[in-house]
Tab-separated table of C-alpha atoms in Angstrom:
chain	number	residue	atom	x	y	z
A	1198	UNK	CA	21.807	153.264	-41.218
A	1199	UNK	CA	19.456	152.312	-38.593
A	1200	UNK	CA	16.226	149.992	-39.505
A	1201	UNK	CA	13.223	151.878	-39.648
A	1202	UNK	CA	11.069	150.405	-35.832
A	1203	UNK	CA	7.826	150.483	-37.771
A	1204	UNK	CA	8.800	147.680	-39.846
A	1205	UNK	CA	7.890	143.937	-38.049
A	1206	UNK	CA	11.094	141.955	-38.074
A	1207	UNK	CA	9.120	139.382	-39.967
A	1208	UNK	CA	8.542	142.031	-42.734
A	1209	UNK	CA	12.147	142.835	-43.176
A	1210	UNK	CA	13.574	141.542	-46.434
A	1211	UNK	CA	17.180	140.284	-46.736
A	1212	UNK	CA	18.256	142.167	-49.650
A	1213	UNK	CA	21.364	141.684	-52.201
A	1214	UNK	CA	21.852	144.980	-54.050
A	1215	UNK	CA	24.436	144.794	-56.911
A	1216	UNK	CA	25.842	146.501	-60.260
A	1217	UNK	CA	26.509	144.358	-63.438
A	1218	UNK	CA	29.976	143.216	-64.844
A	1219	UNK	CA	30.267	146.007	-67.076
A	1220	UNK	CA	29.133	148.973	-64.456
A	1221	UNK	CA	31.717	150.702	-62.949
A	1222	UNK	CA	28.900	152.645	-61.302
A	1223	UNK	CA	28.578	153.050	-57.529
A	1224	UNK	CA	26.025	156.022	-56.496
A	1225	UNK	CA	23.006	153.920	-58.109
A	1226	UNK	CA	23.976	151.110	-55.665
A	1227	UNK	CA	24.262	153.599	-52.918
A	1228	UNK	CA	21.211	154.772	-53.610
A	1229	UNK	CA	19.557	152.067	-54.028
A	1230	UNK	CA	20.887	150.417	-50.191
A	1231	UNK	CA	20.415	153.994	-48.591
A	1232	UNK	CA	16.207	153.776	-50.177
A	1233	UNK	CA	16.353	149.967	-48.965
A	1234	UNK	CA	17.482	150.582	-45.447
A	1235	UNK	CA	15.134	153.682	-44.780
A	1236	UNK	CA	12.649	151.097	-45.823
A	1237	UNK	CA	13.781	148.835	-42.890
A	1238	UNK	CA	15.378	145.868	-44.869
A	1239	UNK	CA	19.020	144.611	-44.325
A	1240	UNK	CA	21.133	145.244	-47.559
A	1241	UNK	CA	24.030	143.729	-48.881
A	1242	UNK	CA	25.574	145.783	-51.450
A	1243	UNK	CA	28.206	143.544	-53.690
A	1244	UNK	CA	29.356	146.868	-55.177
A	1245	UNK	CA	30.136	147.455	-59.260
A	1246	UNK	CA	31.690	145.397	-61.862
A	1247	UNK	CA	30.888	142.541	-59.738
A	1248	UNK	CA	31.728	139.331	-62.281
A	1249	UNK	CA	28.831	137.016	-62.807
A	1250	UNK	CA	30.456	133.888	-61.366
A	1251	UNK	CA	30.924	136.037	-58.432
A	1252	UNK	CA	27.601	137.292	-58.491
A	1253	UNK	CA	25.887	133.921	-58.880
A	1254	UNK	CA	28.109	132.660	-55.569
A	1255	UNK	CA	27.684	135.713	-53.410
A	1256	UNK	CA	23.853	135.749	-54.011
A	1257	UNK	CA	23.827	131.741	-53.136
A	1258	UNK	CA	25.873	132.285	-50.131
A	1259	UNK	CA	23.565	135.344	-48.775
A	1260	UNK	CA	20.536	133.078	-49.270
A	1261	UNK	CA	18.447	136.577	-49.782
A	1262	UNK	CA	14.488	137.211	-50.329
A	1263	UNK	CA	15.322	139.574	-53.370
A	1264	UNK	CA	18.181	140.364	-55.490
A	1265	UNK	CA	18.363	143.895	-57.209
A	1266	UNK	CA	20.742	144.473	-60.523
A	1267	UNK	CA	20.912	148.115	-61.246
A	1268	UNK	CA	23.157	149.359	-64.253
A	1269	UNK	CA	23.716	153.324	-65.482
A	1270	UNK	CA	26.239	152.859	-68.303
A	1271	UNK	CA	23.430	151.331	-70.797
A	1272	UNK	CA	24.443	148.114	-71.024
A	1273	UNK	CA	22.283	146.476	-68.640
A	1274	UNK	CA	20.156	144.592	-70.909
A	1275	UNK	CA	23.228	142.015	-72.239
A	1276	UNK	CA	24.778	141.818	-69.057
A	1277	UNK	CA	21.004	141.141	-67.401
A	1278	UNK	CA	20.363	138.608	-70.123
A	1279	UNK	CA	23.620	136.910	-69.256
A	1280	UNK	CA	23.201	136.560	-65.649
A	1281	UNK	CA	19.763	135.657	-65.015
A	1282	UNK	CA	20.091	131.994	-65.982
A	1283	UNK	CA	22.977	131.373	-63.346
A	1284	UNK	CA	20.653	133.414	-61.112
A	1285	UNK	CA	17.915	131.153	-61.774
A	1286	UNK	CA	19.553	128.106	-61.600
A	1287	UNK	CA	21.043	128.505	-58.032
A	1288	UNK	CA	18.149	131.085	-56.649
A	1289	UNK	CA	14.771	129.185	-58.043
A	1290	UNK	CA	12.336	130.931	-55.878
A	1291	UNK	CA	13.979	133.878	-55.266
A	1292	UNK	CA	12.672	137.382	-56.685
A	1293	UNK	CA	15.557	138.756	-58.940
A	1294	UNK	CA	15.124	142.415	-60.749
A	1295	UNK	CA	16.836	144.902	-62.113
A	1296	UNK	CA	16.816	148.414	-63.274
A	1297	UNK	CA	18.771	151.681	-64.164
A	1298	UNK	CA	19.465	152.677	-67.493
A	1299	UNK	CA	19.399	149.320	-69.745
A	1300	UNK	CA	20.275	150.413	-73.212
A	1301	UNK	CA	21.709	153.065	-75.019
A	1302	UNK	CA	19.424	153.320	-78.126
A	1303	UNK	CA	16.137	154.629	-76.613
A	1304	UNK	CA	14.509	151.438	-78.444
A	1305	UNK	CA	11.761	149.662	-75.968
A	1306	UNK	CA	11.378	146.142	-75.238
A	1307	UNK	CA	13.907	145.772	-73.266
A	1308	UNK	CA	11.457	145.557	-70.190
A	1309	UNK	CA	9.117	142.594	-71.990
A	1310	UNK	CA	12.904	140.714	-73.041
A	1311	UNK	CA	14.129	140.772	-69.315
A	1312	UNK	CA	10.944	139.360	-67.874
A	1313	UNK	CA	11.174	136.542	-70.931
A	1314	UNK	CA	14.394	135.933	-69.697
A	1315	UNK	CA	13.625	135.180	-65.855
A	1316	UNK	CA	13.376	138.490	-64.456
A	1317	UNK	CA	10.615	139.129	-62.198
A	1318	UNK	CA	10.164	142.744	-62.417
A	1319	UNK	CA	12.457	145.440	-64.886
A	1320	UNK	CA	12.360	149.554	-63.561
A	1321	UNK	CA	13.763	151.800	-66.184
A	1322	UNK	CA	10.724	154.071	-66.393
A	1323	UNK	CA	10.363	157.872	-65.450
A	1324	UNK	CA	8.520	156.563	-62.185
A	1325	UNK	CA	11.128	153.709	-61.773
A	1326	UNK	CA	12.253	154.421	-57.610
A	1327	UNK	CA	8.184	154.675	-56.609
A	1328	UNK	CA	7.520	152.083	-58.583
A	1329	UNK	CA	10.375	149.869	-57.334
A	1330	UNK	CA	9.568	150.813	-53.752
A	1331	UNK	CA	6.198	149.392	-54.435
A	1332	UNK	CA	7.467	146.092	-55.221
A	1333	UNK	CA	9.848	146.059	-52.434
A	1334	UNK	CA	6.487	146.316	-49.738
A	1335	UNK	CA	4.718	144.037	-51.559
A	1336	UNK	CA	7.434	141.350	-50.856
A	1337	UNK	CA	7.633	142.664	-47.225
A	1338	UNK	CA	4.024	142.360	-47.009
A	1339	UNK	CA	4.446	138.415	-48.588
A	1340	UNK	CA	3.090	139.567	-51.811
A	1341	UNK	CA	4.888	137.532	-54.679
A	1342	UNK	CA	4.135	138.671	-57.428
């Protein structure tokens, strides 16, 4: 897909885009690259039941400006929880979040957990795309927060 011209080079994000161990889910990811790169950013989509140590190395090799997890099968909050210290350990400084459908009981808290945990922002809500494209032009714009 072709960048979109309005965006300054300088605002385009290098983006990894990637499913959890235990998401054999692709269309999310898809998605997600096909929202990215109508945005203008470059995307690197690691695909689904990507393992963590392969996550962790990928993400260190691609050296990117944010890192998306997205999960459908409800399981995203153990395998998030799992990854995001490896994440963190080899990616300090760079913005790591994650969304999709994270559990399967319809409890809350998961959101306030994965933030605990290292995650900078968590999109699981009705509004979850808009809200995640916000965040994605704040970065552009050199917004971190």
């Amino acid at each position: 897909m072709e960048l979109d011209a309005a965006l300054p080079d300088a605002a385009r994000l290098d983006i990894v885009v990637s499913g959890l161990a235990s998401d054999a889910h692709t269309w999310n990811l898809v998605y997600l690259q096909l929202v990215l790169e109508e945005m203008g950013h470059r995307v690197t989509n690691l695909g689904a039941c990507v393992p963590d140590g392969l996550l962790t190395s990928r993400c260190e090799q691609a050296g990117p400006d944010l890192v998306v997890l997205s999960s459908v099968n409800g399981h995203g909050l153990q395998d998030a929880r799992r990854v995001i210290g490896p994440l963190r350990a080899r990616l300090a400084g760079t913005p790591v979040v994650v969304g999709g459908k994270l559990g399967v009981d319809g409890a809350g808290g998961r959101a306030e957990a994965l933030l605990a945990a290292g995650f900078d922002a968590v999109f699981e809500d009705a509004d979850a795309i808009a809200a995640f494209r916000r965040y994605v032009d704040r970065l552009a714009a050199g917004v971190r927060s």
